[in-house]
Backbone as numpy.savetxt, mean C-alpha at the origin, in Angstrom:
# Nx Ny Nz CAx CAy CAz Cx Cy Cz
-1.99 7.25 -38.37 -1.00 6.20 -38.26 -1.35 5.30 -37.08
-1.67 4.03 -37.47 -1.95 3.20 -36.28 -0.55 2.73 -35.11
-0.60 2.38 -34.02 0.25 1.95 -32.83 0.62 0.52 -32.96
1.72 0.43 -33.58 2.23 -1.09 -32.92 1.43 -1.93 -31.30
1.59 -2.84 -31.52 0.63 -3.88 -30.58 2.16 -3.52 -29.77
3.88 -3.51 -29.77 4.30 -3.12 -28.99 4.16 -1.81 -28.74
4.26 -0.74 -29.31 3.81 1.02 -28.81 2.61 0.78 -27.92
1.23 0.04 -28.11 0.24 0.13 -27.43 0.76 -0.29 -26.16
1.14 -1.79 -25.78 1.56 -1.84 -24.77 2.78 -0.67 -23.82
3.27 -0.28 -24.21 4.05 0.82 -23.26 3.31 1.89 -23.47
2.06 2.40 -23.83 1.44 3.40 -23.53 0.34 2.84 -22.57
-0.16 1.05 -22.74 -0.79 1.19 -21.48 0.24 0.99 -20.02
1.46 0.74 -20.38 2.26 0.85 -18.93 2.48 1.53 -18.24
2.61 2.78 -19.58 2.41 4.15 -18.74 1.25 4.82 -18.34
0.50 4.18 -18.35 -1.10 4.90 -18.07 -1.23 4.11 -17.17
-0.52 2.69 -16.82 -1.08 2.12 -15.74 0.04 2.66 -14.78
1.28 3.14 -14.39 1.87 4.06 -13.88 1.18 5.50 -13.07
0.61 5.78 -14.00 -0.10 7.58 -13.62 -0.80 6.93 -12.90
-2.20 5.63 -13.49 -3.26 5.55 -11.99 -2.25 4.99 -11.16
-1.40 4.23 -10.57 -1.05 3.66 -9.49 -0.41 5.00 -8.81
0.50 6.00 -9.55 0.71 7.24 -8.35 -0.19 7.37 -8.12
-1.27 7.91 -9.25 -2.64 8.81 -8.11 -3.33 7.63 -7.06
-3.64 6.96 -7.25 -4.33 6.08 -6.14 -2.66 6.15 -5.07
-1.38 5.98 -4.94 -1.14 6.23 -3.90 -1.41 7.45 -3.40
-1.59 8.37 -3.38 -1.96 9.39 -3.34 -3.66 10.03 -2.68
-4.03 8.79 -2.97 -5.61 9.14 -2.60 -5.57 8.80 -0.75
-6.43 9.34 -0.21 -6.74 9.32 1.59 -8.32 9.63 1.58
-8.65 8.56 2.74 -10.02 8.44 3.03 -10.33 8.86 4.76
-10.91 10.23 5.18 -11.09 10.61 6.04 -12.04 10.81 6.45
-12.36 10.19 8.36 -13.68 10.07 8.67 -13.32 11.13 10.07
-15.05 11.07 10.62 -14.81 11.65 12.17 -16.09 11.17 12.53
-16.18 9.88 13.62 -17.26 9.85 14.17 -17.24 9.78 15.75
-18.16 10.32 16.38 -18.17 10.05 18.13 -16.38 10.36 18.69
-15.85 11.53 18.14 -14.68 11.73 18.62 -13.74 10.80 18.08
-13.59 9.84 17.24 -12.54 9.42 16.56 -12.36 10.15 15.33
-11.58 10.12 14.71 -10.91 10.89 13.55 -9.84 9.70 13.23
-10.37 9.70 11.36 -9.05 8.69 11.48 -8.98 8.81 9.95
-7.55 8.68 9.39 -7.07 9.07 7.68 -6.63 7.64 7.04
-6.72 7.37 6.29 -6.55 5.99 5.74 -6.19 6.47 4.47
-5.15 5.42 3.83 -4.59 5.19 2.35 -5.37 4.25 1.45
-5.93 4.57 0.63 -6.51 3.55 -0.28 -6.81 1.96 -0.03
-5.02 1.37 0.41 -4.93 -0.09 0.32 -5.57 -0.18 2.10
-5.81 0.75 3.20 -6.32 0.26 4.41 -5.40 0.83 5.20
-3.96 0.71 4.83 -3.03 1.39 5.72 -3.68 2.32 6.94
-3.56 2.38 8.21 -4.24 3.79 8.86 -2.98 4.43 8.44
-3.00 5.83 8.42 -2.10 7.02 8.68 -2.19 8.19 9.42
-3.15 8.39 9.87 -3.78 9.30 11.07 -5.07 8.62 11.78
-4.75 8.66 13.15 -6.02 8.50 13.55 -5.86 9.07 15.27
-6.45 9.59 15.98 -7.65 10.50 16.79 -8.30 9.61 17.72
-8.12 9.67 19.14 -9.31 8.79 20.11 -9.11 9.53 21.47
-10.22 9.63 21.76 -10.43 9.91 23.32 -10.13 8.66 24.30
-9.10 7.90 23.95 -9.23 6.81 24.86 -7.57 5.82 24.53
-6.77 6.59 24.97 -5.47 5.44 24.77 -5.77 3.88 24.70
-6.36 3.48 25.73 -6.09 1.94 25.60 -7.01 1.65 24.55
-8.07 2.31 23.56 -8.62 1.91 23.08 -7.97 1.82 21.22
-6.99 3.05 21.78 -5.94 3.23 20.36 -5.03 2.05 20.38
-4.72 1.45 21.75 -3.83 0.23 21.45 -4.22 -0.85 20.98
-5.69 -1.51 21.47 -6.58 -2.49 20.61 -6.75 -2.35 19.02
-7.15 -0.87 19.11 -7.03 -0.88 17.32 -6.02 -1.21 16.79
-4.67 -0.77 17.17 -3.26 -1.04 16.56 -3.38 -2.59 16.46
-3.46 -3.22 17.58 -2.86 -4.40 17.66 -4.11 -5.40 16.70
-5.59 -5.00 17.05 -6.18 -5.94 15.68 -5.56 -4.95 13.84
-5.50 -4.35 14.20 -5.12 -3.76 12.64 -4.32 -4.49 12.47
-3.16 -4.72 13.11 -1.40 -5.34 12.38 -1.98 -6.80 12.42
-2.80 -7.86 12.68 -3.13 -8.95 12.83 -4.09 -9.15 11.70
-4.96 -7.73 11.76 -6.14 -8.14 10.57 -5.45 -7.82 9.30
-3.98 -7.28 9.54 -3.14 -6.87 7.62 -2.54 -8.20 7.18
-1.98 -8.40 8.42 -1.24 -10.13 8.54 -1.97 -11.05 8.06
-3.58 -11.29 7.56 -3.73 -12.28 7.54 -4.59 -11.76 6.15
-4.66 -10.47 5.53 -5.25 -10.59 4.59 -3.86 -10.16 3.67
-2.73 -9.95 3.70 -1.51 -10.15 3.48 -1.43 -11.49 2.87
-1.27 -12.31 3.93 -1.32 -14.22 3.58 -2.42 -14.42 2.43
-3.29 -14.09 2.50 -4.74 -14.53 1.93 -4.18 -14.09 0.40
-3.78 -12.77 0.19 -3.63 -11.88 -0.89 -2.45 -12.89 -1.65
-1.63 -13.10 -0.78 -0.33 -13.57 -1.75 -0.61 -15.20 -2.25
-1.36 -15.55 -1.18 -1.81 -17.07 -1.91 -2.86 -16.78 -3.08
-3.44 -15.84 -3.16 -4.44 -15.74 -4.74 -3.42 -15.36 -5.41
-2.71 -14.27 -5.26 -2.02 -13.68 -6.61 -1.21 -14.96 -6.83
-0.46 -16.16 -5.99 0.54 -17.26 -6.29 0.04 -17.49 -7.69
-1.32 -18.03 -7.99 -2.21 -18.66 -8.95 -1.75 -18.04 -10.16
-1.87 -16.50 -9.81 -1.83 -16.19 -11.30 -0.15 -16.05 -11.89
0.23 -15.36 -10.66 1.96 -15.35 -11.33 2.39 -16.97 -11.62
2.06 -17.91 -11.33 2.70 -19.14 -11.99 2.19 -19.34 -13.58
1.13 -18.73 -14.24 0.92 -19.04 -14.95 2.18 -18.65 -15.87
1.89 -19.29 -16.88 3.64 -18.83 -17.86 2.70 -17.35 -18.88
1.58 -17.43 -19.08 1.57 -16.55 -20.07 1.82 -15.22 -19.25
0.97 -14.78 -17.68 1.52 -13.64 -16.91 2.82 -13.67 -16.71
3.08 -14.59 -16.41 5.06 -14.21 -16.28 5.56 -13.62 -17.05
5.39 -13.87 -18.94 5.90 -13.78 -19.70 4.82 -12.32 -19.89
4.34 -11.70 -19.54 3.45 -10.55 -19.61 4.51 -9.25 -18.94
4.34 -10.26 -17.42 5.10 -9.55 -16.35 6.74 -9.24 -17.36
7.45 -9.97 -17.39 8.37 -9.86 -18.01 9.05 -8.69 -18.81
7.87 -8.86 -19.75 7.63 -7.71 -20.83 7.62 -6.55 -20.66
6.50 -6.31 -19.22 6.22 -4.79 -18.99 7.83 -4.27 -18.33
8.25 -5.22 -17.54 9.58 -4.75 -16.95 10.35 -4.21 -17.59
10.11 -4.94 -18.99 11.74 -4.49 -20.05 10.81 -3.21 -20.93
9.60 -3.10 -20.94 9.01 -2.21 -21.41 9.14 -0.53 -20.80
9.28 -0.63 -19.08 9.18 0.29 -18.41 10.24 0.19 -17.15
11.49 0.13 -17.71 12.80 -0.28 -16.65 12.33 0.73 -15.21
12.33 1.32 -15.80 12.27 3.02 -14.07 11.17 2.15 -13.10
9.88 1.37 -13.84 8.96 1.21 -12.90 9.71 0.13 -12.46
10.33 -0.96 -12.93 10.32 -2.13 -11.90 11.53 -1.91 -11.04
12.24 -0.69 -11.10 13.52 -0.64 -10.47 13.03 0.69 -9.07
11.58 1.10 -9.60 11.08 1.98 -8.75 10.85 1.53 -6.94
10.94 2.11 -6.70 10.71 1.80 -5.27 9.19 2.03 -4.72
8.80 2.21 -5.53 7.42 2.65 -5.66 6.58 3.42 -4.25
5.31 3.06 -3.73 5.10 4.56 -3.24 5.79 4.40 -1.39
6.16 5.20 -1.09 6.87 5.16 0.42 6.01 4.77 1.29
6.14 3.90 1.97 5.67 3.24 3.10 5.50 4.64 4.42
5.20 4.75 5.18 5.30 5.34 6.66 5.63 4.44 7.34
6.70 5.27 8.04 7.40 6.81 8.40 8.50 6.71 7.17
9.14 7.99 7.13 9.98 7.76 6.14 10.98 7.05 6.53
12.12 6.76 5.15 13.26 6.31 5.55 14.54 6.56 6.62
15.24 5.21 6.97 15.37 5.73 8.44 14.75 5.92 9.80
13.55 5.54 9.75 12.85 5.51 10.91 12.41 3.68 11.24
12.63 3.02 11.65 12.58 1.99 12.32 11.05 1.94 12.93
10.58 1.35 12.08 9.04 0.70 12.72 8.39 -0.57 12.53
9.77 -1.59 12.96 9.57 -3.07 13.27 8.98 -3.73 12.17
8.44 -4.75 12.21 8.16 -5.50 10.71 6.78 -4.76 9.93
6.23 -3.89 10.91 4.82 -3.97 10.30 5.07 -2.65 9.77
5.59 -2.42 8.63 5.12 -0.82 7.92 3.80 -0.08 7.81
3.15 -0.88 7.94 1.31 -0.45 8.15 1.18 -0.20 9.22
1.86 -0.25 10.38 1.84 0.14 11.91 1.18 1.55 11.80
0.50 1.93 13.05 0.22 3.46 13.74 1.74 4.28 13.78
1.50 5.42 13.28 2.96 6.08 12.54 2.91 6.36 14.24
4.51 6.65 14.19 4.91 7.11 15.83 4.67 8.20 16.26
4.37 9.19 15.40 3.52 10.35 16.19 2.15 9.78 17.15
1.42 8.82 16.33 0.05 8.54 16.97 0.56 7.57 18.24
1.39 6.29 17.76 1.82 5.78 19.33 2.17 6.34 20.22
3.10 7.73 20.24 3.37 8.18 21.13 2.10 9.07 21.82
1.78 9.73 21.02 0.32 10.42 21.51 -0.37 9.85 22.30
-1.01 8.36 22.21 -1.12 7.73 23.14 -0.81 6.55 24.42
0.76 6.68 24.19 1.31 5.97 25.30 1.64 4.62 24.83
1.84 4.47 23.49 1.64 3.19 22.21 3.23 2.78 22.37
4.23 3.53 22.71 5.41 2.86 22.25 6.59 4.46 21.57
């Protein structure tokens, strides 16, 4: 029995669902010359390791500057495509196709909820600021 062109689409919504948990889910971990440091897929840090406080504060502070501006960069390409009417009307679709995802809150930022960490959610989680004298 073949799949409706609508059945196909909500089986790829839901398949595009499963990869987006697992890729939140994925972490990229290094250790070189005494740094140690855990990263989330999209760049986020989430752990990171230094023999050298002031040198953990430089990283923080170009990290939240270098997200800030590929942030900007990111939302002016994607502008292009969400104006088009046929993605809108795509976008649209999948929403009413897969209510839970667009009402999802999708994957949790660090620190959890309730914890106050100023505009930049990609910030050095407050275990690591405090570790080194960060705030």
């Amino acid at each position: 029995m073949a799949i409706s062109g609508e059945g196909r689409f909500e089986e790829v919504a839901r398949k595009a669902r499963r990869v987006q948990d697992a890729v939140a889910e994925v972490r990229g971990r290094a250790a070189l010359n005494g740094v140690r440091i855990e990263v989330e897929a999209d760049g986020r840090i989430v752990g990171l390791e230094l023999p050298d406080a002031a040198l953990a504060q430089v990283i923080s502070r170009a990290h939240e500057l270098a997200l800030a501006r590929a942030r900007e960069r990111a939302a002016e390409l994607r502008a292009e495509l969400t104006a088009d009417p046929m993605v809108a009307g795509v976008l649209r679709r999948l929403t009413r196709a897969l209510p839970d995802l667009a009402n999802s809150p999708g994957p949790q930022a660090f620190p959890p909820d309730g914890v106050d960490e100023g505009a930049n959610g990609y910030a050095l989680p407050a275990a690591i600021r405090r570790r080194y004298g960060l705030g």
